[in-house]
Short mmCIF file of N, CA and C in Angstrom, two decimals:
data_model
loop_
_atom_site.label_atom_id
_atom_site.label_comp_id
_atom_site.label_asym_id
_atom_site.label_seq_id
_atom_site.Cartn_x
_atom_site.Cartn_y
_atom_site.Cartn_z
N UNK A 9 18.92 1.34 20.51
CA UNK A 9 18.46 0.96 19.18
C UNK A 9 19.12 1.90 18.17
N UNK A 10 19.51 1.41 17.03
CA UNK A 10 20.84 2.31 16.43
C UNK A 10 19.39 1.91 15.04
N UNK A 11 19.15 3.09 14.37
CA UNK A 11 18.16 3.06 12.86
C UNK A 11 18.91 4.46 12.55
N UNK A 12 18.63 4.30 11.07
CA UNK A 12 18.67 5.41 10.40
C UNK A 12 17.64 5.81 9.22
N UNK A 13 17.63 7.34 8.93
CA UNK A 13 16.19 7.60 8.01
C UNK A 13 16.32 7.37 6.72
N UNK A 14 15.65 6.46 6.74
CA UNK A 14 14.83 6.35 5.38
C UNK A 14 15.32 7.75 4.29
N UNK A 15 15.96 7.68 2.86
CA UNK A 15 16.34 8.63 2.30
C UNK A 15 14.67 9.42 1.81
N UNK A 16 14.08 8.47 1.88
CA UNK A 16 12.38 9.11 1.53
C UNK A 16 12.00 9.88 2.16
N UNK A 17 11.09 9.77 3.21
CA UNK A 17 10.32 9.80 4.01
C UNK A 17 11.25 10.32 5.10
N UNK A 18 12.41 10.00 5.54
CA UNK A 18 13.35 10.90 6.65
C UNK A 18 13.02 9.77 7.92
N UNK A 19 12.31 9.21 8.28
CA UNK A 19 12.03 8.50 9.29
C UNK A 19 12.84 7.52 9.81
N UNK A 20 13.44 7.07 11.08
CA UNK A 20 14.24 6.19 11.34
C UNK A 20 13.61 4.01 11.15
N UNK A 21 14.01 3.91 9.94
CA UNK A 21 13.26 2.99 9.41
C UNK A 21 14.40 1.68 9.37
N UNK A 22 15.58 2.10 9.06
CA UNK A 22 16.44 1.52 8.21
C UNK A 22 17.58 0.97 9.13
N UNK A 23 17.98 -0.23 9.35
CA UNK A 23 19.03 -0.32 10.27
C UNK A 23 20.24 -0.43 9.63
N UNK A 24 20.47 -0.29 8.33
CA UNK A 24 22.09 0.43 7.98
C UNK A 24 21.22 0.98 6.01
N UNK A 25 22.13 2.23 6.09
CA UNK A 25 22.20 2.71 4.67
C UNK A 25 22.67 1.85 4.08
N UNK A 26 22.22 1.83 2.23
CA UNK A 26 22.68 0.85 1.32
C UNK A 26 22.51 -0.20 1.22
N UNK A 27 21.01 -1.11 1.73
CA UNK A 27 21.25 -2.41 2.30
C UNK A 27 20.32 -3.12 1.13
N UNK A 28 19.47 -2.03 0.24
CA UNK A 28 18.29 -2.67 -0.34
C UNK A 28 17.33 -3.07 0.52
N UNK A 29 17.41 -2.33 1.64
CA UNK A 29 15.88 -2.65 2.93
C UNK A 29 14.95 -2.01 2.27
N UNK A 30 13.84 -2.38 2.54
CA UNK A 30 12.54 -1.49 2.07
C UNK A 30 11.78 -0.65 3.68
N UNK A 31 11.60 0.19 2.91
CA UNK A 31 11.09 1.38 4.01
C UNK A 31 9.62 0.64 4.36
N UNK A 32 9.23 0.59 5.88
CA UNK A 32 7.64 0.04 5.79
C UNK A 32 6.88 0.90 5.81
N UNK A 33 7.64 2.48 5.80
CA UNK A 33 6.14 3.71 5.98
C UNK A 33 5.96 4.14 4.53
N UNK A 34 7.32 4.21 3.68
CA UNK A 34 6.83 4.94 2.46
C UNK A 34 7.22 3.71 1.20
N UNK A 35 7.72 2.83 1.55
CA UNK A 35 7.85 1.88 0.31
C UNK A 35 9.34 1.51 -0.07
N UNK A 36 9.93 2.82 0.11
CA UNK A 36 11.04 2.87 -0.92
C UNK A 36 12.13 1.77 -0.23
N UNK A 37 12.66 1.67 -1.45
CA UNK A 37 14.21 0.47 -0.93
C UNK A 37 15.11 1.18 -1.43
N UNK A 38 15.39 1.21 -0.30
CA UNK A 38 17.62 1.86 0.16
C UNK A 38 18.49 1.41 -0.90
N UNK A 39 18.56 1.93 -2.35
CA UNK A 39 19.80 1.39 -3.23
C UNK A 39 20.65 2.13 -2.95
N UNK A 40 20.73 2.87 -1.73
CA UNK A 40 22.46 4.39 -1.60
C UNK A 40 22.17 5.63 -2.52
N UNK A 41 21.00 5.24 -3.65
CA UNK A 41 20.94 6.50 -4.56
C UNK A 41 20.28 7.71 -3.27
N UNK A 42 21.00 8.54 -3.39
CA UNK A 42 20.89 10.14 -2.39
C UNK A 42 21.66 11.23 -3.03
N UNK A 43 22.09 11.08 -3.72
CA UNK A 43 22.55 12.52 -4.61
C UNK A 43 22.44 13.78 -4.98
N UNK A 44 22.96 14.32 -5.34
CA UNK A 44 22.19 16.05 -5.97
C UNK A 44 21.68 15.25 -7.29
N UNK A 45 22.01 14.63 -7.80
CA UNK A 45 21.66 14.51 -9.15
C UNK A 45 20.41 12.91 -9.16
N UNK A 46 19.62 13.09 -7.47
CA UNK A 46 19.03 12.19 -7.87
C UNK A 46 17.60 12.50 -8.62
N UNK A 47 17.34 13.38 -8.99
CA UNK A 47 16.38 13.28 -10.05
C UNK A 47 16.08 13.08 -11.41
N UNK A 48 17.12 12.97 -11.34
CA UNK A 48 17.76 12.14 -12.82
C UNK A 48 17.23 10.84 -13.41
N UNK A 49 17.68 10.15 -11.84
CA UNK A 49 17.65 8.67 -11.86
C UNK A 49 16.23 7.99 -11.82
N UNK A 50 15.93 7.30 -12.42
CA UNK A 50 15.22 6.38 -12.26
C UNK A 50 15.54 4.96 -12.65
N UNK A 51 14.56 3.94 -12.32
CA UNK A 51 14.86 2.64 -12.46
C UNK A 51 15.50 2.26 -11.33
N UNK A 52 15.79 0.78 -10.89
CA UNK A 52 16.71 0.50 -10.30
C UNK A 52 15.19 -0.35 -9.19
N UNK A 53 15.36 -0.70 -7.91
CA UNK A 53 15.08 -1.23 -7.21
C UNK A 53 13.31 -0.51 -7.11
N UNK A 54 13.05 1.10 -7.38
CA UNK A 54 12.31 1.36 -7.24
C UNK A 54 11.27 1.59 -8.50
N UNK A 55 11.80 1.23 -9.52
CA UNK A 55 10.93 1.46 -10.61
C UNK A 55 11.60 2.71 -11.30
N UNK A 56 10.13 3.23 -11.82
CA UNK A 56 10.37 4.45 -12.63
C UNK A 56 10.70 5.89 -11.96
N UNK A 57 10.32 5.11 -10.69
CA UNK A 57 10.74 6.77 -9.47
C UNK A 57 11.83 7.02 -8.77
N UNK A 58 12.55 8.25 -9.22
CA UNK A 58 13.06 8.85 -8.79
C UNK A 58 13.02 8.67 -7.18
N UNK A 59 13.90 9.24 -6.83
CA UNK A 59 14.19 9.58 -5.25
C UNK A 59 13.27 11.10 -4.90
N UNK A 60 13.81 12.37 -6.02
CA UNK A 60 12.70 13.13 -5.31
C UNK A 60 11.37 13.22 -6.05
N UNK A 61 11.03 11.95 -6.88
CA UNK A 61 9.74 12.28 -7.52
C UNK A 61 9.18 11.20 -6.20
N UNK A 62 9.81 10.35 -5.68
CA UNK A 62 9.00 9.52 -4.44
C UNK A 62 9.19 10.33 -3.07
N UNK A 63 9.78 11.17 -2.83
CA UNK A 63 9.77 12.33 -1.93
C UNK A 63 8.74 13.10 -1.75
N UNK A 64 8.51 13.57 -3.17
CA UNK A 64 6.96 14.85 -3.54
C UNK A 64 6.44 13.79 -3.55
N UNK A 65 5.85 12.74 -3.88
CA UNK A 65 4.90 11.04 -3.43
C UNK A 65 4.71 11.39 -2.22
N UNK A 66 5.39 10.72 -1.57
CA UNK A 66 5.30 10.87 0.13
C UNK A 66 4.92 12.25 0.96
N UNK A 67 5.74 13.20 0.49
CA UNK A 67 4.69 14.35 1.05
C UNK A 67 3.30 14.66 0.56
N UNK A 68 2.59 14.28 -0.45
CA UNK A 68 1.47 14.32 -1.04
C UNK A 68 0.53 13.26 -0.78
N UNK A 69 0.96 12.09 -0.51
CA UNK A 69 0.31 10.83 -0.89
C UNK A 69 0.54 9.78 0.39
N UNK A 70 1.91 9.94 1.14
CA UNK A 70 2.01 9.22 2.17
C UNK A 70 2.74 7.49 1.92
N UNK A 71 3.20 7.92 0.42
CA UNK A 71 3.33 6.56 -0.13
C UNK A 71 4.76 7.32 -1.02
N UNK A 72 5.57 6.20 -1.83
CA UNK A 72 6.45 6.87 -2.35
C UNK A 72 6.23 7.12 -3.74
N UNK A 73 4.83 6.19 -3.91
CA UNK A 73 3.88 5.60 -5.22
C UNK A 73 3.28 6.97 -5.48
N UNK A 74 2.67 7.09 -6.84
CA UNK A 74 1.11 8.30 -6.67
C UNK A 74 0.28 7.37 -7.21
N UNK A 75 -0.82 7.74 -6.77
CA UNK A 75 -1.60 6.52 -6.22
C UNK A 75 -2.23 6.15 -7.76
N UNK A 76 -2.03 6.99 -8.62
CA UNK A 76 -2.29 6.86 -10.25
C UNK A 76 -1.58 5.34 -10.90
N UNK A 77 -0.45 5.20 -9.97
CA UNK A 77 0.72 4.55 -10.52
C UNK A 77 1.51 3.72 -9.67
N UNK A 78 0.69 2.95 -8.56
CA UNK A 78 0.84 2.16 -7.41
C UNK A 78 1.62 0.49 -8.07
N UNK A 79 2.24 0.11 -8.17
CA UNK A 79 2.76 -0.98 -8.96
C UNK A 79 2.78 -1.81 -7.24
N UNK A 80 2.41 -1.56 -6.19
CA UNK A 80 2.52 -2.80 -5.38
C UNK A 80 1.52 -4.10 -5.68
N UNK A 81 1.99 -5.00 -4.89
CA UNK A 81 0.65 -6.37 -5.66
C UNK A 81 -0.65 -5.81 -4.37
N UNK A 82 -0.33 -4.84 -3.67
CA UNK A 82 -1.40 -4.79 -2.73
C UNK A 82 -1.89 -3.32 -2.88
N UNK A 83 -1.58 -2.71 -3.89
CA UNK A 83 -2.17 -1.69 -4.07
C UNK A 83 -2.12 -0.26 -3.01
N UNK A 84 -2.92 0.71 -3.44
CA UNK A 84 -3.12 1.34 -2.29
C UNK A 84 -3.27 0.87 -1.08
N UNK A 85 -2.82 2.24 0.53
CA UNK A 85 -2.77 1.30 1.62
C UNK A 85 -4.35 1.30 1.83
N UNK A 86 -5.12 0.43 2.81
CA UNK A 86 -5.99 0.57 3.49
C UNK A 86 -6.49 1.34 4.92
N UNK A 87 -7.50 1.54 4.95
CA UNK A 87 -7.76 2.93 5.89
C UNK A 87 -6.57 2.43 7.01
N UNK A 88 -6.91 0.89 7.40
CA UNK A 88 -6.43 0.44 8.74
C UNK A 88 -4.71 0.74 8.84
N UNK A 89 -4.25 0.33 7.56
CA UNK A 89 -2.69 0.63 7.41
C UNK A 89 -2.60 1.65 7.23
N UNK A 90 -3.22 2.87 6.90
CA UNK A 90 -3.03 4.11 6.97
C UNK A 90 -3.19 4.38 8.48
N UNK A 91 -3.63 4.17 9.35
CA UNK A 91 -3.68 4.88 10.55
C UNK A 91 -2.40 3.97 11.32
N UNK A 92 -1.98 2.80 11.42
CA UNK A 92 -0.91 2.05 11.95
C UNK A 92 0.30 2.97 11.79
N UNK A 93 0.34 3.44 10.17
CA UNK A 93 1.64 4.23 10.21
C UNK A 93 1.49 5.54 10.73
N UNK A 94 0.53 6.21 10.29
CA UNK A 94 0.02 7.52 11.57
C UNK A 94 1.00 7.59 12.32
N UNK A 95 0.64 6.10 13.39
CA UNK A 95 0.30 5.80 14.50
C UNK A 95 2.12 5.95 14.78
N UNK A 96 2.72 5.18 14.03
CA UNK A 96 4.05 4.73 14.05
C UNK A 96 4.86 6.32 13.72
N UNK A 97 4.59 6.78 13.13
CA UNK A 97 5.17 8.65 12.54
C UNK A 97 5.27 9.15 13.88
N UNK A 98 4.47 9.31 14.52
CA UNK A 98 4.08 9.73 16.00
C UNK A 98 5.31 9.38 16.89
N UNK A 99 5.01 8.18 17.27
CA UNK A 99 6.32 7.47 17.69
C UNK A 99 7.84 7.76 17.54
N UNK A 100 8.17 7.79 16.13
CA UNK A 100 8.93 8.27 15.67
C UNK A 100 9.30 9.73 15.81
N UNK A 101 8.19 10.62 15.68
CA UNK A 101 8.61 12.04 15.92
C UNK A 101 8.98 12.59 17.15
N UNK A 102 8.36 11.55 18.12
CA UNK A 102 8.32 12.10 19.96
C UNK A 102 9.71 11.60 20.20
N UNK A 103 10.82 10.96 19.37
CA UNK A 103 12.12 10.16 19.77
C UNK A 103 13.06 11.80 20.41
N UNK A 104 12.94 12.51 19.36
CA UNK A 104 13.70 13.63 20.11
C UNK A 104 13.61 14.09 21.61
N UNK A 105 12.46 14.74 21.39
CA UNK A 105 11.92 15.06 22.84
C UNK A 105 12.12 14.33 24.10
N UNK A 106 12.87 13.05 23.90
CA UNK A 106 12.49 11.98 25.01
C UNK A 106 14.33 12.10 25.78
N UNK A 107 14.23 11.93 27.74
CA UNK A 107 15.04 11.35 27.89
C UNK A 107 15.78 10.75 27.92
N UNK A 108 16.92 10.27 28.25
CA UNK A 108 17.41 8.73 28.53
C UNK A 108 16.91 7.81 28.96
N UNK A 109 16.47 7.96 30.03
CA UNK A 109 15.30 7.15 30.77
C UNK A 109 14.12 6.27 29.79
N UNK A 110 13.85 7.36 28.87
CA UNK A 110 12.79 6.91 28.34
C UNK A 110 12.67 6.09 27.21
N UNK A 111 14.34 6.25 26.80
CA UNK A 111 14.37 5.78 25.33
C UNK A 111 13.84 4.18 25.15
N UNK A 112 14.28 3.05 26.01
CA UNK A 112 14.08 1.75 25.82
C UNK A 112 12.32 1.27 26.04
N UNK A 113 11.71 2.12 27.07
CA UNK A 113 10.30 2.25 26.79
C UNK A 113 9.99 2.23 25.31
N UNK A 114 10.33 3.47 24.48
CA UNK A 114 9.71 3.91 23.85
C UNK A 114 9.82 3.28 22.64
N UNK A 115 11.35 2.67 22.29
CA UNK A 115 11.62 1.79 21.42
C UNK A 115 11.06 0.59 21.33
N UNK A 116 10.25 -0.01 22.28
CA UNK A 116 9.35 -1.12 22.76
C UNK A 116 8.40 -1.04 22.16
N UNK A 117 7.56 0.07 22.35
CA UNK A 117 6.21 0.70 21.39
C UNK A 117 6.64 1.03 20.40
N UNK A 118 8.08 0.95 19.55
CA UNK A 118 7.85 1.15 18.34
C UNK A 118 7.69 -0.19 17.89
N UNK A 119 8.81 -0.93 17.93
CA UNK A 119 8.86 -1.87 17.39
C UNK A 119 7.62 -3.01 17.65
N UNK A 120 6.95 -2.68 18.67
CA UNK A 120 5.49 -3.60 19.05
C UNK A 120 4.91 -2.69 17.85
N UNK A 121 4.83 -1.37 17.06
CA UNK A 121 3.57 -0.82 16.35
C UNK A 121 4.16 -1.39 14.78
N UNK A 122 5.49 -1.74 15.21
CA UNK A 122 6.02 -1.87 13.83
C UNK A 122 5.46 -3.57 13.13
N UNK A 123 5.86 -4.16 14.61
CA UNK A 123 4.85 -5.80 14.15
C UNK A 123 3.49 -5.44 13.57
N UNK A 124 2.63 -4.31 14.66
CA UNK A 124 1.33 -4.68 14.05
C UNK A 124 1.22 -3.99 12.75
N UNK A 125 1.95 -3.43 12.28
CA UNK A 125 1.53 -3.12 10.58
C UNK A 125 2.34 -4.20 10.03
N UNK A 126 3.18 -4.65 10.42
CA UNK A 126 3.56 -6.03 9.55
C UNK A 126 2.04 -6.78 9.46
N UNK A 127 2.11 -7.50 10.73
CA UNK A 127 0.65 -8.29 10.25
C UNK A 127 -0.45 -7.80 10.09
N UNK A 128 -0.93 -6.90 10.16
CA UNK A 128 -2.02 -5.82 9.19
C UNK A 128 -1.83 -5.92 7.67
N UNK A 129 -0.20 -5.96 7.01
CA UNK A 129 -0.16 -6.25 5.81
C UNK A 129 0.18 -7.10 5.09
N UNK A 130 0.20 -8.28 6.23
CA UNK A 130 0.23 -9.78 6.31
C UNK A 130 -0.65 -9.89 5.62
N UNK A 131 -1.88 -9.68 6.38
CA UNK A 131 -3.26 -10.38 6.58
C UNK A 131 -4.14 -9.45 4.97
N UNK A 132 -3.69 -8.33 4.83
CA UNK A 132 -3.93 -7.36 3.43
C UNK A 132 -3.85 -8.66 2.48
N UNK A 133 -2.49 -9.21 2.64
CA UNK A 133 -1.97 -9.53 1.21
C UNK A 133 -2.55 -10.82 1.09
N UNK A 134 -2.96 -11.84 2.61
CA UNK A 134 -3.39 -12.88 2.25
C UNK A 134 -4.81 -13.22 1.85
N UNK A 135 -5.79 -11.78 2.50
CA UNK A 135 -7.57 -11.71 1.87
C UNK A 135 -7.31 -11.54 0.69
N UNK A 136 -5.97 -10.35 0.00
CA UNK A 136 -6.34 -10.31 -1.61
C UNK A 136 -5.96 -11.37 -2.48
N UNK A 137 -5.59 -12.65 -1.80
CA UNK A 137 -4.95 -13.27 -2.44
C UNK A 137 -5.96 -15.11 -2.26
N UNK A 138 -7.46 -14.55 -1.83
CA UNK A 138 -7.97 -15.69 -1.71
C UNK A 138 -9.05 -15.83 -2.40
#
């Protein structure tokens, strides 16, 4: 499984830089902005945030949002989607540590934890929306 991290959050989220993918742990979408001078920037795919003002987000908040200033249509996450990605960080962090052997296991349980926060925020968006 070939991913790369997320310029946010650092996490292997992204299956190519520059693509306009959106990150599913911290929000952000991949416009290539990574710079020294990205604090400069704002606007663009992510709004009014910066790259490292959604950085200090994510280390604070777990989101790339502050939660003052959440512009998703689903708002803050919910307890349940807060623990899915937990759940998924975990996953993600044990990738080093792991054999050869182990890697295709383990990529199995990601991508199975990665469905269930998809439809966890499936199912978010379709109660708020009834």
């Amino acid at each position: 499984m070939v991913r790369v991290p997320c310029p946010c959050c650092g996490y292997p989220t992204l299956e190519r830089r520059d693509a306009y993918e959106i990150c599913h742990l911290c929000i952000w979408e991949d416009d290539g902005e990574d710079d020294a001078t990205t604090h400069d920037w704002g606007g663009g795919p992510n709004g009014v945030y910066s790259l490292t003002d959604a950085q200090a987000n994510y280390l604070a908040f777990g989101t790339m949002y502050h939660p003052d200033n959440n512009t998703t249509v689903t708002g803050n996450d919910s307890a349940k989607i807060t623990a899915l990605k937990q759940e998924l960080m975990a996953l993600y962090e044990a990738l080093p540590g792991l054999a050869e052997g182990e890697m295709v296991a383990h990529w199995k349980a990601i991508l199975d934890q990665e469905r269930g926060l998809r439809k966890a925020e499936e199912k978010r968006w379709k109660d708020l929306n009834r």
